[in-house]
PDB file of C-alpha atoms in Angstrom:
ATOM      1  CA  UNK A   1      12.304  -1.321  -9.406  1.00 97.00           C
ATOM      2  CA  UNK A   2      11.961  -1.926  -5.682  1.00 98.00           C
ATOM      3  CA  UNK A   3       8.344  -1.863  -4.497  1.00 98.00           C
ATOM      4  CA  UNK A   4       7.052  -2.025  -0.935  1.00 98.00           C
ATOM      5  CA  UNK A   5       3.401  -2.937  -0.438  1.00 98.00           C
ATOM      6  CA  UNK A   6       1.684  -2.690   2.938  1.00 98.00           C
ATOM      7  CA  UNK A   7      -1.387  -4.925   3.014  1.00 98.00           C
ATOM      8  CA  UNK A   8      -1.555  -8.393   1.466  1.00 98.00           C
ATOM      9  CA  UNK A   9      -5.269  -8.358   0.748  1.00 96.00           C
ATOM     10  CA  UNK A  10      -6.777  -8.946  -2.678  1.00 95.00           C
ATOM     11  CA  UNK A  11      -5.258  -5.835  -4.260  1.00 95.00           C
ATOM     12  CA  UNK A  12      -1.916  -5.958  -2.467  1.00 97.00           C
ATOM     13  CA  UNK A  13      -1.449  -9.665  -3.099  1.00 98.00           C
ATOM     14  CA  UNK A  14      -2.308  -9.329  -6.791  1.00 97.00           C
ATOM     15  CA  UNK A  15       0.029  -6.374  -7.268  1.00 98.00           C
ATOM     16  CA  UNK A  16       2.854  -8.099  -5.401  1.00 98.00           C
ATOM     17  CA  UNK A  17       2.503 -11.216  -7.538  1.00 98.00           C
ATOM     18  CA  UNK A  18       2.317  -9.204 -10.781  1.00 98.00           C
ATOM     19  CA  UNK A  19       5.324  -7.024  -9.957  1.00 98.00           C
ATOM     20  CA  UNK A  20       7.341 -10.053  -8.858  1.00 98.00           C
ATOM     21  CA  UNK A  21       6.448 -11.954 -12.042  1.00 98.00           C
ATOM     22  CA  UNK A  22       7.661  -8.927 -14.038  1.00 98.00           C
ATOM     23  CA  UNK A  23      11.066  -9.147 -12.371  1.00 98.00           C
ATOM     24  CA  UNK A  24      10.753  -6.376  -9.807  1.00 98.00           C
ATOM     25  CA  UNK A  25      12.077  -6.507  -6.242  1.00 98.00           C
ATOM     26  CA  UNK A  26       8.960  -6.759  -4.031  1.00 98.00           C
ATOM     27  CA  UNK A  27       8.526  -6.562  -0.273  1.00 98.00           C
ATOM     28  CA  UNK A  28       4.978  -7.162   0.934  1.00 98.00           C
ATOM     29  CA  UNK A  29       4.057  -6.409   4.536  1.00 98.00           C
ATOM     30  CA  UNK A  30       1.064  -7.500   6.575  1.00 98.00           C
ATOM     31  CA  UNK A  31       0.210  -7.976  10.243  1.00 96.00           C
ATOM     32  CA  UNK A  32      -1.434 -11.357   9.646  1.00 96.00           C
ATOM     33  CA  UNK A  33       0.682 -14.262   8.435  1.00 95.00           C
ATOM     34  CA  UNK A  34      -2.319 -16.024   6.788  1.00 96.00           C
ATOM     35  CA  UNK A  35      -2.663 -13.030   4.430  1.00 97.00           C
ATOM     36  CA  UNK A  36       0.446 -14.249   2.623  1.00 98.00           C
ATOM     37  CA  UNK A  37      -1.481 -17.355   1.539  1.00 97.00           C
ATOM     38  CA  UNK A  38      -2.850 -15.122  -1.257  1.00 95.00           C
ATOM     39  CA  UNK A  39       0.584 -15.072  -2.867  1.00 98.00           C
ATOM     40  CA  UNK A  40       1.350 -17.711  -5.489  1.00 97.00           C
ATOM     41  CA  UNK A  41       3.837 -20.469  -4.697  1.00 96.00           C
ATOM     42  CA  UNK A  42       6.137 -18.899  -7.303  1.00 97.00           C
ATOM     43  CA  UNK A  43       6.362 -15.572  -5.414  1.00 98.00           C
ATOM     44  CA  UNK A  44      10.039 -14.707  -5.128  1.00 98.00           C
ATOM     45  CA  UNK A  45       9.757 -11.477  -3.174  1.00 98.00           C
ATOM     46  CA  UNK A  46       9.854 -10.999   0.565  1.00 98.00           C
ATOM     47  CA  UNK A  47       6.755 -11.426   2.726  1.00 98.00           C
ATOM     48  CA  UNK A  48       7.281  -9.676   6.057  1.00 98.00           C
ATOM     49  CA  UNK A  49       4.962  -9.896   9.048  1.00 98.00           C
ATOM     50  CA  UNK A  50       5.104  -6.511  10.752  1.00 97.00           C
ATOM     51  CA  UNK A  51       3.218  -3.264  11.313  1.00 97.00           C
ATOM     52  CA  UNK A  52       3.385  -1.034   8.242  1.00 97.00           C
ATOM     53  CA  UNK A  53       2.731   2.032  10.402  1.00 97.00           C
ATOM     54  CA  UNK A  54       5.848   1.455  12.528  1.00 97.00           C
ATOM     55  CA  UNK A  55       8.914   3.289  11.216  1.00 97.00           C
ATOM     56  CA  UNK A  56      11.416   0.899  12.789  1.00 97.00           C
ATOM     57  CA  UNK A  57       9.518  -2.119  11.454  1.00 98.00           C
ATOM     58  CA  UNK A  58       9.514  -0.628   7.947  1.00 98.00           C
ATOM     59  CA  UNK A  59      13.256  -0.041   8.153  1.00 98.00           C
ATOM     60  CA  UNK A  60      13.888  -3.618   9.363  1.00 97.00           C
ATOM     61  CA  UNK A  61      11.703  -4.911   6.511  1.00 97.00           C
ATOM     62  CA  UNK A  62      13.954  -3.146   4.009  1.00 97.00           C
ATOM     63  CA  UNK A  63      11.592  -0.379   2.901  1.00 98.00           C
ATOM     64  CA  UNK A  64      14.301   2.288   2.780  1.00 95.00           C
ATOM     65  CA  UNK A  65      15.493   2.953  -0.734  1.00 95.00           C
ATOM     66  CA  UNK A  66      12.279   1.720  -2.346  1.00 98.00           C
ATOM     67  CA  UNK A  67      11.224   3.264  -5.633  1.00 98.00           C
ATOM     68  CA  UNK A  68       7.518   2.973  -4.858  1.00 97.00           C
ATOM     69  CA  UNK A  69       5.485   2.459  -1.667  1.00 98.00           C
ATOM     70  CA  UNK A  70       1.844   1.373  -1.751  1.00 98.00           C
ATOM     71  CA  UNK A  71      -0.323   1.379   1.393  1.00 98.00           C
ATOM     72  CA  UNK A  72      -3.238  -0.939   0.598  1.00 98.00           C
ATOM     73  CA  UNK A  73      -4.734  -2.108   3.893  1.00 96.00           C
ATOM     74  CA  UNK A  74      -8.465  -1.890   4.622  1.00 93.00           C
ATOM     75  CA  UNK A  75      -8.006   1.098   6.944  1.00 93.00           C
ATOM     76  CA  UNK A  76      -7.806   4.646   5.631  1.00 92.00           C
ATOM     77  CA  UNK A  77      -5.956   5.903   8.711  1.00 92.00           C
ATOM     78  CA  UNK A  78      -3.413   3.063   8.601  1.00 95.00           C
ATOM     79  CA  UNK A  79      -2.783   3.676   4.920  1.00 96.00           C
ATOM     80  CA  UNK A  80      -2.248   7.389   5.375  1.00 94.00           C
ATOM     81  CA  UNK A  81       0.032   6.844   8.387  1.00 94.00           C
ATOM     82  CA  UNK A  82       2.124   4.328   6.451  1.00 97.00           C
ATOM     83  CA  UNK A  83       2.277   6.630   3.411  1.00 95.00           C
ATOM     84  CA  UNK A  84       3.370   9.602   5.524  1.00 93.00           C
ATOM     85  CA  UNK A  85       6.130   7.528   7.133  1.00 95.00           C
ATOM     86  CA  UNK A  86       7.296   6.313   3.736  1.00 96.00           C
ATOM     87  CA  UNK A  87       7.447   9.814   2.327  1.00 93.00           C
ATOM     88  CA  UNK A  88       8.689  11.804   5.311  1.00 93.00           C
ATOM     89  CA  UNK A  89      10.809   9.390   7.371  1.00 96.00           C
ATOM     90  CA  UNK A  90      12.047   7.019   4.672  1.00 97.00           C
ATOM     91  CA  UNK A  91      12.289   9.537   1.824  1.00 95.00           C
ATOM     92  CA  UNK A  92      10.444   7.388  -0.718  1.00 96.00           C
ATOM     93  CA  UNK A  93       9.408   9.598  -3.625  1.00 91.00           C
ATOM     94  CA  UNK A  94       6.491   7.663  -5.121  1.00 94.00           C
ATOM     95  CA  UNK A  95       3.913   6.891  -2.453  1.00 95.00           C
ATOM     96  CA  UNK A  96       0.228   5.983  -2.752  1.00 96.00           C
ATOM     97  CA  UNK A  97      -2.429   5.263  -0.146  1.00 96.00           C
ATOM     98  CA  UNK A  98      -5.718   3.491  -0.791  1.00 96.00           C
ATOM     99  CA  UNK A  99      -8.443   5.590   0.806  1.00 94.00           C
ATOM    100  CA  UNK A 100     -12.102   4.574   0.835  1.00 91.00           C
ATOM    101  CA  UNK A 101     -13.569   7.908   1.966  1.00 91.00           C
ATOM    102  CA  UNK A 102     -13.646  10.410  -0.943  1.00 91.00           C
ATOM    103  CA  UNK A 103     -13.461  13.408   1.427  1.00 89.00           C
ATOM    104  CA  UNK A 104     -10.355  12.020   3.129  1.00 88.00           C
ATOM    105  CA  UNK A 105      -8.803  11.141  -0.216  1.00 88.00           C
ATOM    106  CA  UNK A 106      -9.150  14.726  -1.379  1.00 86.00           C
ATOM    107  CA  UNK A 107      -7.777  16.153   1.866  1.00 85.00           C
ATOM    108  CA  UNK A 108      -4.758  13.836   1.873  1.00 84.00           C
ATOM    109  CA  UNK A 109      -4.090  14.501  -1.799  1.00 84.00           C
ATOM    110  CA  UNK A 110      -3.944  18.209  -0.992  1.00 83.00           C
ATOM    111  CA  UNK A 111      -1.246  17.370   1.587  1.00 80.00           C
ATOM    112  CA  UNK A 112       0.832  15.758  -1.147  1.00 81.00           C
ATOM    113  CA  UNK A 113      -0.008  12.113  -0.512  1.00 84.00           C
ATOM    114  CA  UNK A 114      -0.965  10.193  -3.628  1.00 90.00           C
ATOM    115  CA  UNK A 115      -4.379   8.663  -3.029  1.00 92.00           C
ATOM    116  CA  UNK A 116      -6.428   6.035  -4.800  1.00 92.00           C
ATOM    117  CA  UNK A 117     -10.102   6.164  -3.834  1.00 93.00           C
ATOM    118  CA  UNK A 118     -11.925   3.013  -4.878  1.00 89.00           C
ATOM    119  CA  UNK A 119     -15.281   4.542  -3.924  1.00 92.00           C
ATOM    120  CA  UNK A 120     -14.829   7.300  -6.492  1.00 92.00           C
ATOM    121  CA  UNK A 121     -13.341   4.900  -9.054  1.00 91.00           C
ATOM    122  CA  UNK A 122     -16.317   2.528  -8.822  1.00 92.00           C
ATOM    123  CA  UNK A 123     -18.846   5.357  -8.993  1.00 93.00           C
ATOM    124  CA  UNK A 124     -17.090   6.841 -12.023  1.00 92.00           C
ATOM    125  CA  UNK A 125     -16.933   3.437 -13.743  1.00 94.00           C
ATOM    126  CA  UNK A 126     -20.630   2.793 -13.146  1.00 94.00           C
ATOM    127  CA  UNK A 127     -21.650   6.258 -14.328  1.00 94.00           C
ATOM    128  CA  UNK A 128     -19.518   5.751 -17.452  1.00 94.00           C
ATOM    129  CA  UNK A 129     -21.012   2.322 -18.114  1.00 95.00           C
ATOM    130  CA  UNK A 130     -24.545   3.726 -17.827  1.00 95.00           C
ATOM    131  CA  UNK A 131     -23.685   6.450 -20.300  1.00 87.00           C
TER     132      UNK A 131
END
């Protein structure tokens, strides 16, 4: 499987390392070179410094033909923009965007963008833990 991850923060870095260790082809993208320090020394994928909301940059990074695209930066708008580009311009079928705002997550999901809302996930987990 070829996976493209935009955002080498805690979640993106961990996913990139896990997918790479499982033998998948991984391209991780971030604007800040120091973000790649989160990756283990054994990381065999590609770490590309570029803007994940720039269609040409995504193409140059090798995002076309990916099986899955994950937009995991800290910005909801950046994640949705990257996800829309991946789906509409690059034709990637499995696309997810991390969205912090539950209202935005719902709206984008209704537009066909897969969303992961950590705010809702944490609230649900805490409510479940409290019974």
